[in-house]
PDB file of C-alpha atoms in Angstrom:
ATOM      1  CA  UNK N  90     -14.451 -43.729  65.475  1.00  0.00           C
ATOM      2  CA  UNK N  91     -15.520 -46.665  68.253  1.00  0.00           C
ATOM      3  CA  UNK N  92     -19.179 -47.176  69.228  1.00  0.00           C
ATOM      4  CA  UNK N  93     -20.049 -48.863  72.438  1.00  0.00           C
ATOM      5  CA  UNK N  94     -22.570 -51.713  72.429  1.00  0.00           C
ATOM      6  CA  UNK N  95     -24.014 -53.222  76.175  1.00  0.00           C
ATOM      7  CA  UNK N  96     -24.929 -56.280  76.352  1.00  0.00           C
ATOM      8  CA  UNK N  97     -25.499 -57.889  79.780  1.00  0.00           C
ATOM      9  CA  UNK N  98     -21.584 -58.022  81.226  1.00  0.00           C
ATOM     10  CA  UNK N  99     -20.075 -57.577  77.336  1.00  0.00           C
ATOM     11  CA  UNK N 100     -19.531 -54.698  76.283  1.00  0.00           C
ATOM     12  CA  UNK N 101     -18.486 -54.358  72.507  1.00  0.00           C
ATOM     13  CA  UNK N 102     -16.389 -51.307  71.048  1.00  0.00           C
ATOM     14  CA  UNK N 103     -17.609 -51.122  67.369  1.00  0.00           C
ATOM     15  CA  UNK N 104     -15.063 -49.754  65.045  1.00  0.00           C
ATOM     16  CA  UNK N 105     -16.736 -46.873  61.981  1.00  0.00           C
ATOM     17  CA  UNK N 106     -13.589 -45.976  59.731  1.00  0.00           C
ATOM     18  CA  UNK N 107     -14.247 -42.400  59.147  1.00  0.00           C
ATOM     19  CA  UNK N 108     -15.232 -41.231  55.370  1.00  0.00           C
ATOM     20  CA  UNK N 109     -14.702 -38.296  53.098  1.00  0.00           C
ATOM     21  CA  UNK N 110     -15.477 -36.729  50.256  1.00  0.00           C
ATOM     22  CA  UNK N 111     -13.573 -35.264  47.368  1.00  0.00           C
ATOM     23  CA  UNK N 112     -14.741 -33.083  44.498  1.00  0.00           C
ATOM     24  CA  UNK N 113     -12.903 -32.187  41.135  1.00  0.00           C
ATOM     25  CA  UNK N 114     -13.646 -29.006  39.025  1.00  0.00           C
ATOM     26  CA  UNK N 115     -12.492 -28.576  35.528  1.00  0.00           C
ATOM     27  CA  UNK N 116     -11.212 -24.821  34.799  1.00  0.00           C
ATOM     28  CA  UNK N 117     -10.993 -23.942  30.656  1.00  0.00           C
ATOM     29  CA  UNK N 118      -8.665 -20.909  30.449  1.00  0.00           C
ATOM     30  CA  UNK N 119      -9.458 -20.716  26.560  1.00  0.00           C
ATOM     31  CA  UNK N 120     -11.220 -16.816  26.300  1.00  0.00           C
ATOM     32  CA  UNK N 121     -14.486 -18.383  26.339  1.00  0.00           C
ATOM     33  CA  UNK N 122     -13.759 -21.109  23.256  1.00  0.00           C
ATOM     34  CA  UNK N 123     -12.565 -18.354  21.346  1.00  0.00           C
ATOM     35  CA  UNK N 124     -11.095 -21.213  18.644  1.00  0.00           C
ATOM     36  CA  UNK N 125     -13.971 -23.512  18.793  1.00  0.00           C
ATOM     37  CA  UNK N 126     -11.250 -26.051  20.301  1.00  0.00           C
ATOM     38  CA  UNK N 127     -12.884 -26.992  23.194  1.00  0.00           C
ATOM     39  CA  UNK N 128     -14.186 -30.399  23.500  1.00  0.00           C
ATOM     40  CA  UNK N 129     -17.783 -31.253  24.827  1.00  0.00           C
ATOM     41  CA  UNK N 130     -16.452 -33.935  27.778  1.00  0.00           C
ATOM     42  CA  UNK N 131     -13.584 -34.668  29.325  1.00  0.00           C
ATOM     43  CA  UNK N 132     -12.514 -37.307  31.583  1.00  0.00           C
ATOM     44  CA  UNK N 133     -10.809 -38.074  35.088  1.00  0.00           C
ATOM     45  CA  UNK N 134      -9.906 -40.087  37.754  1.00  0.00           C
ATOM     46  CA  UNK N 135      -9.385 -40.590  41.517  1.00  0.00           C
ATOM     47  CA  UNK N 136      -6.086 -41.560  42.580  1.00  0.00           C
ATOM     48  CA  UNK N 137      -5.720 -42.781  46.622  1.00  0.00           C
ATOM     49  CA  UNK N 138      -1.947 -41.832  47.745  1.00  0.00           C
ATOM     50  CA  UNK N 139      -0.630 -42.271  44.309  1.00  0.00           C
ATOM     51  CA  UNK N 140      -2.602 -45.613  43.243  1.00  0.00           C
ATOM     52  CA  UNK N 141      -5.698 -45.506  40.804  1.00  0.00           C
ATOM     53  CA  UNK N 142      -8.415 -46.514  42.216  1.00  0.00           C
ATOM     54  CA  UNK N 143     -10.623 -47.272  39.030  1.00  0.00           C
ATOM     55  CA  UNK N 144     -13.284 -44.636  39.919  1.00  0.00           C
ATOM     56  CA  UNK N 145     -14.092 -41.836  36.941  1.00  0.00           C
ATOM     57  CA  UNK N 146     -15.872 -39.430  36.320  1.00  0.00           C
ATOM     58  CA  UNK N 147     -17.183 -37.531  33.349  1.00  0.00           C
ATOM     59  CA  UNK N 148     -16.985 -33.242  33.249  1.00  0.00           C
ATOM     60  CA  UNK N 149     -18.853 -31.712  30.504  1.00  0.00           C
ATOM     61  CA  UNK N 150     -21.719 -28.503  30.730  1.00  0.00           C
ATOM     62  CA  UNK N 151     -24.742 -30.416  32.409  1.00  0.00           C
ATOM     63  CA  UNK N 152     -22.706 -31.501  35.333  1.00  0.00           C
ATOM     64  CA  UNK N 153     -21.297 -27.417  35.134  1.00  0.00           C
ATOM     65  CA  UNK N 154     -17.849 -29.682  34.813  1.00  0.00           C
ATOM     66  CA  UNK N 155     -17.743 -30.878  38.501  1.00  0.00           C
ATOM     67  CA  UNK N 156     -17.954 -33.941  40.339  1.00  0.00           C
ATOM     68  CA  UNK N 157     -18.073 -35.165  43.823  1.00  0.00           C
ATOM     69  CA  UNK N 158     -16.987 -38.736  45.092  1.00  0.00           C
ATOM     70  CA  UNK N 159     -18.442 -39.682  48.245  1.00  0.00           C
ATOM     71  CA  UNK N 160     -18.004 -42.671  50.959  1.00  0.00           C
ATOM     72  CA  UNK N 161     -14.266 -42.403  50.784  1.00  0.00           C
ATOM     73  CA  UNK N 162     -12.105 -43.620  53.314  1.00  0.00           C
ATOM     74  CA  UNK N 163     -10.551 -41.038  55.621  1.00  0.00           C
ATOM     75  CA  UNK N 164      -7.701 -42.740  56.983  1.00  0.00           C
ATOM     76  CA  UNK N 165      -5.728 -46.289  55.747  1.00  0.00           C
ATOM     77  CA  UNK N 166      -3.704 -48.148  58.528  1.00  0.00           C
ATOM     78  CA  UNK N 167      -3.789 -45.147  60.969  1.00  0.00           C
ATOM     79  CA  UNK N 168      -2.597 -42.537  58.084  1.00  0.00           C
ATOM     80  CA  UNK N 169      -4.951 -39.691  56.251  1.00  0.00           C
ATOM     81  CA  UNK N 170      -5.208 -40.516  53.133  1.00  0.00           C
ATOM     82  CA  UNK N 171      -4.498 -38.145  50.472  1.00  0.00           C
ATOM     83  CA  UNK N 172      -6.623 -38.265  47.311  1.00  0.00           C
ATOM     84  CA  UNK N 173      -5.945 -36.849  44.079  1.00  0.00           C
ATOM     85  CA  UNK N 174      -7.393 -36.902  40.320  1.00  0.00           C
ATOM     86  CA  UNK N 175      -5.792 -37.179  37.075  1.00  0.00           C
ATOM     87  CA  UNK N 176      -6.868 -36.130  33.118  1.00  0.00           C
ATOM     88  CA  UNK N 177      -7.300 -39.238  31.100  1.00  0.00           C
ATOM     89  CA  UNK N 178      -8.507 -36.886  27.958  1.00  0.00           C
ATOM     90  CA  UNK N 179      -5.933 -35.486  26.186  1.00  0.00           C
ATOM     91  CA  UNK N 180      -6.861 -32.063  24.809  1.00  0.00           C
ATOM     92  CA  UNK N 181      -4.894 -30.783  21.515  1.00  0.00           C
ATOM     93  CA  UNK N 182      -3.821 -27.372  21.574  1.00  0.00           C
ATOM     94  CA  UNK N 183      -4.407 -27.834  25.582  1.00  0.00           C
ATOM     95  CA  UNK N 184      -1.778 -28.080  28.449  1.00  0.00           C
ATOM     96  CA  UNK N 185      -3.339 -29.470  31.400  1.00  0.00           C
ATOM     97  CA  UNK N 186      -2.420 -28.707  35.523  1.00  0.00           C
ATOM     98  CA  UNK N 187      -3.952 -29.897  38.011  1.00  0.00           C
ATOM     99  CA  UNK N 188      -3.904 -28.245  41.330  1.00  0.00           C
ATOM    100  CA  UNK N 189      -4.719 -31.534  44.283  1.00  0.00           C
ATOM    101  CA  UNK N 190      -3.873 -29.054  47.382  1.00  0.00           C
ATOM    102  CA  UNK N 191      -7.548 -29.279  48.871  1.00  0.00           C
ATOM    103  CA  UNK N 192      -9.616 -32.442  48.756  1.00  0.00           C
ATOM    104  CA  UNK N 193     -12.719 -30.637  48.686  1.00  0.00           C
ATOM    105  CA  UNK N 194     -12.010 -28.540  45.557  1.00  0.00           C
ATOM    106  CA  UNK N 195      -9.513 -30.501  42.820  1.00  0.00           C
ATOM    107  CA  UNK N 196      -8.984 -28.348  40.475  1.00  0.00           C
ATOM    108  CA  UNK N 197      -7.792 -29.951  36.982  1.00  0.00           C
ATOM    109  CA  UNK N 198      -7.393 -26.308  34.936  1.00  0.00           C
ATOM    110  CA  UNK N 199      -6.612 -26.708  31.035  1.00  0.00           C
ATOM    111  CA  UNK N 200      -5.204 -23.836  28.955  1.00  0.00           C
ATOM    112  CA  UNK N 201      -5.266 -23.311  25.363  1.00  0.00           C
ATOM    113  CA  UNK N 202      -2.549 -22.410  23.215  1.00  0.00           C
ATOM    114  CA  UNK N 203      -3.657 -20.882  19.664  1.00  0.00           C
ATOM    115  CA  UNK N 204      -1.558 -22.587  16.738  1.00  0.00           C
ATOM    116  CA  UNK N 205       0.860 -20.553  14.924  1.00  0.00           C
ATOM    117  CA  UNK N 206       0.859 -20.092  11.565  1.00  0.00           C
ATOM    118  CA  UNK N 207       3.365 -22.164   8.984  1.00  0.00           C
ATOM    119  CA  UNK N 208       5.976 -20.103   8.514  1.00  0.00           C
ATOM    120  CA  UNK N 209       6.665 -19.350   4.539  1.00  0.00           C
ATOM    121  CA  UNK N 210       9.131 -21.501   2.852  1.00  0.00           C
ATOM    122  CA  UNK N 211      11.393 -19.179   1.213  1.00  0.00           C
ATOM    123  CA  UNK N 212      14.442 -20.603  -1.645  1.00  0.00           C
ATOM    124  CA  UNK N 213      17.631 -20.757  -0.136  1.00  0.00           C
ATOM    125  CA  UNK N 214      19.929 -18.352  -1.097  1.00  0.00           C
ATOM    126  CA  UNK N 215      22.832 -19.836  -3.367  1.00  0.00           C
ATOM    127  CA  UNK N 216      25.994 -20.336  -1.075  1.00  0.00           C
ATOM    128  CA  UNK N 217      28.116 -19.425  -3.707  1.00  0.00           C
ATOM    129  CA  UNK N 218      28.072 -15.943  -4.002  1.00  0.00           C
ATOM    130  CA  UNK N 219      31.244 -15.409  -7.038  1.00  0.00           C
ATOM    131  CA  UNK N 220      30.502 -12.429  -8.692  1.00  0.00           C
ATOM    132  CA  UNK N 221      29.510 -12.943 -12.575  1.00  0.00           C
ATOM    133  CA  UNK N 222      33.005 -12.291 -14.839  1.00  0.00           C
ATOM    134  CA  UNK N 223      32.577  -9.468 -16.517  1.00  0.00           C
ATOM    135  CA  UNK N 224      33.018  -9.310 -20.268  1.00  0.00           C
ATOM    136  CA  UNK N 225      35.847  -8.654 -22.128  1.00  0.00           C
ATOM    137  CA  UNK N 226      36.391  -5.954 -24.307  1.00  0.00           C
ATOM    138  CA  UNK N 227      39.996  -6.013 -25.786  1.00  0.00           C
ATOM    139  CA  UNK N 228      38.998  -8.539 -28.523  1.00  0.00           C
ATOM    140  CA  UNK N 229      36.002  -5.759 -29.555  1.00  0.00           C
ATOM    141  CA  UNK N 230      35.613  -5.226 -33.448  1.00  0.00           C
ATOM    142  CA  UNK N 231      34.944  -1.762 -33.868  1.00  0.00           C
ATOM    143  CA  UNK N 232      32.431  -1.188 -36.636  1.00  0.00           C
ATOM    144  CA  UNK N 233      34.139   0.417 -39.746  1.00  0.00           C
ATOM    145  CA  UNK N 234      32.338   3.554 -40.769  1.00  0.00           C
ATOM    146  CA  UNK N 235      30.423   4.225 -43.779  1.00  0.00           C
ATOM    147  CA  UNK N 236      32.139   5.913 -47.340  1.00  0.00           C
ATOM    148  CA  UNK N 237      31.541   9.434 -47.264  1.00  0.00           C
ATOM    149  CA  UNK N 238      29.673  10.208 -50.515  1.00  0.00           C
ATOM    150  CA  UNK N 239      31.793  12.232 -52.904  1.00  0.00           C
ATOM    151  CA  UNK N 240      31.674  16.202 -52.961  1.00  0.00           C
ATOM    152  CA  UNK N 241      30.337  17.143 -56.796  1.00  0.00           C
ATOM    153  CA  UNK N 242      32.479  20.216 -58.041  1.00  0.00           C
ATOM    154  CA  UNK N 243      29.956  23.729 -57.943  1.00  0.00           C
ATOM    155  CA  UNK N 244      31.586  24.549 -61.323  1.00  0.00           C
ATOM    156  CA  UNK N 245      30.758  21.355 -62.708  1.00  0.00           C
ATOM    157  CA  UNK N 246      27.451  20.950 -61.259  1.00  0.00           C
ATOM    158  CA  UNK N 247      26.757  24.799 -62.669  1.00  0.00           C
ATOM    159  CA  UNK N 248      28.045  23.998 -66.032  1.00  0.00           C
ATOM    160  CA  UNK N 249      25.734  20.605 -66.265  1.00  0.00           C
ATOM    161  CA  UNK N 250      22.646  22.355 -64.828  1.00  0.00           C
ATOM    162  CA  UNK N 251      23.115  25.147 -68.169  1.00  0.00           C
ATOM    163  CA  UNK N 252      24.270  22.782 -70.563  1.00  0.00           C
ATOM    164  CA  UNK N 253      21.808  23.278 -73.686  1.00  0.00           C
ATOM    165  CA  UNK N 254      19.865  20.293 -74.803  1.00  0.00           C
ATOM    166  CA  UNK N 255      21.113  18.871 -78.292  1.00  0.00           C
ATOM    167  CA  UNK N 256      17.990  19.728 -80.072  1.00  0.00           C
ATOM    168  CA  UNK N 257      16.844  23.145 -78.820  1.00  0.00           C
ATOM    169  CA  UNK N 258      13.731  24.343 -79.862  1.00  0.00           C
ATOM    170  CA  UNK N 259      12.972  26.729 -83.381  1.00  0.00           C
ATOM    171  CA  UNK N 260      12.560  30.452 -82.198  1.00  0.00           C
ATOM    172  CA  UNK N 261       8.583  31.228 -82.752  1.00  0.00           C
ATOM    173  CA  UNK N 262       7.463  33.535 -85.424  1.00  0.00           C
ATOM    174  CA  UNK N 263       6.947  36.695 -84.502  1.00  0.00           C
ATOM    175  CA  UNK N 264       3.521  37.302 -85.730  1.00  0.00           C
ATOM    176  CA  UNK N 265       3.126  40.830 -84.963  1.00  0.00           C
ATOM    177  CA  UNK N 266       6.064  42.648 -86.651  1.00  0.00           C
ATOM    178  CA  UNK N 267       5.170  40.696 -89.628  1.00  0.00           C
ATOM    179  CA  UNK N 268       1.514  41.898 -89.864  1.00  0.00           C
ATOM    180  CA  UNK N 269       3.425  45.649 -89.358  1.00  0.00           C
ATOM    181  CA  UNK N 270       6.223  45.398 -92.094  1.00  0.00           C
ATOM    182  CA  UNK N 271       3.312  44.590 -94.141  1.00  0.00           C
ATOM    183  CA  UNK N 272       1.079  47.690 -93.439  1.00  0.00           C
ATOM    184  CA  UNK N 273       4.216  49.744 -94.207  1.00  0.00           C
ATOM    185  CA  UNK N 274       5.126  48.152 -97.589  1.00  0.00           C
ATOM    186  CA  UNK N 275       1.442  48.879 -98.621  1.00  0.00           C
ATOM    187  CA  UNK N 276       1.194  52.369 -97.676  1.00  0.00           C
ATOM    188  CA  UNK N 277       4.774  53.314 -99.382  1.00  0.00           C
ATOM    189  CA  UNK N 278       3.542  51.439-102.138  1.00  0.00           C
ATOM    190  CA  UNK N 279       0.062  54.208-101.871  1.00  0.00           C
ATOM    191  CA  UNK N 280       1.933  56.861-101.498  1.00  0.00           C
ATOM    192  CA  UNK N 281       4.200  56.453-104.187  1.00  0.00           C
ATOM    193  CA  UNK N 282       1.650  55.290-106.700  1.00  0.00           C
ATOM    194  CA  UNK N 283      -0.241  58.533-105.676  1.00  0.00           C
ATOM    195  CA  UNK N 284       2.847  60.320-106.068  1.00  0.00           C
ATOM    196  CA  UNK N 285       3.159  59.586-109.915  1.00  0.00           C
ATOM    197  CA  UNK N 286      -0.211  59.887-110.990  1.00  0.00           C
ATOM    198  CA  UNK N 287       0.130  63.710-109.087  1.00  0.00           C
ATOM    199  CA  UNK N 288       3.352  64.317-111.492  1.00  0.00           C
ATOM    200  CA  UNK N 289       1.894  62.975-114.656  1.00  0.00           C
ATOM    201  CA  UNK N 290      -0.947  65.354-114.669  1.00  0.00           C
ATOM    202  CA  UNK N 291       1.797  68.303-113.496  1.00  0.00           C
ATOM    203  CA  UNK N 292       3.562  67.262-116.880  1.00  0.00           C
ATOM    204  CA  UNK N 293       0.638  67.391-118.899  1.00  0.00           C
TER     205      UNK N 293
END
């Protein structure tokens, strides 16, 4: 813009470039640090058509992770400018995209990726897969089975079990019939005793 300055019969058109602003906004699409992962800060920086231009700026909660540069030229050699901003943290776990469409609201958005577990190390199956020979049986030694234990003859086996032993034992004495006979003897020995003395005094 020109301003027009009076003085006497000069008259001075003042040149004012025209400024601009631009702000940046950091965006964590993370479900609300679900991992912890998040960092406290981050970094940026202002780029002018492509080229660095050494100013930063530092995002974290007590700036709500937004900055505005101010005092920036509007136009170089007749052109608009076009300003942009670029990451210098690096986030792990984090991909970072930066939307620079509108100058008054750059939005640098960084999404987090949750880590996957190591997969398992399992042992490699054996390549060669030759199924184990199987055993041979032609050569097998057949156990021999045992002697049959010799039948005993009944007749025999009758004959030992009533063979007499070589010393049998004295038949008992039978005490009873003895103690009879005797009682006999001694009453045929009364009787006929009684018998003569009966006949001698017949005779007499």
């Amino acid at each position: 813009d020109y301003t027009t300055d009076i003085n006497g019969t000069t008259i001075t058109n003042k040149y004012t470039p025209g400024e601009t602003s631009a702000t940046v906004t950091k965006n964590w699409d993370d479900n609300n640090n679900q991992d912890g992962k998040r960092p406290t800060e981050i970094k940026v920086e202002l780029y002018q058509d492509g080229k660095a231009t050494g100013k930063t700026a530092t995002l974290n909660e007590s700036n709500n992770w937004s900055h505005t540069w101010t005092g920036l030229d509007e136009k170089a050699k007749g052109q608009q400018v076009k300003y942009t901003v670029e990451e210098l943290t690096k986030v792990k776990g984090y991909t970072t995209h930066v939307d620079n469409n509108d100058i008054g609201n750059l939005i640098v958005t960084n999404k987090y990726t949750p880590e996957k577990p190591n997969k398992p190390i399992y042992p490699e199956k054996p390549k060669d897969k030759t199924p184990p020979t199987k055993p041979d049986h032609s050569n097998k030694v057949k156990p021999t089975p045992p002697d049959k234990p010799s039948k005993v003859d009944k007749a025999d086996q009758s004959k030992d079990n009533k063979t007499k032993p070589e010393n049998p034992l004295k038949e008992l004495p039978k005490t009873g019939m003895k103690i009879i006979t005797s009682w006999i003897t001694w009453v045929f020995i009364g009787i006929l005793g009684l018998y003569l003395i009966l006949r001698k005094r017949f005779n007499s």
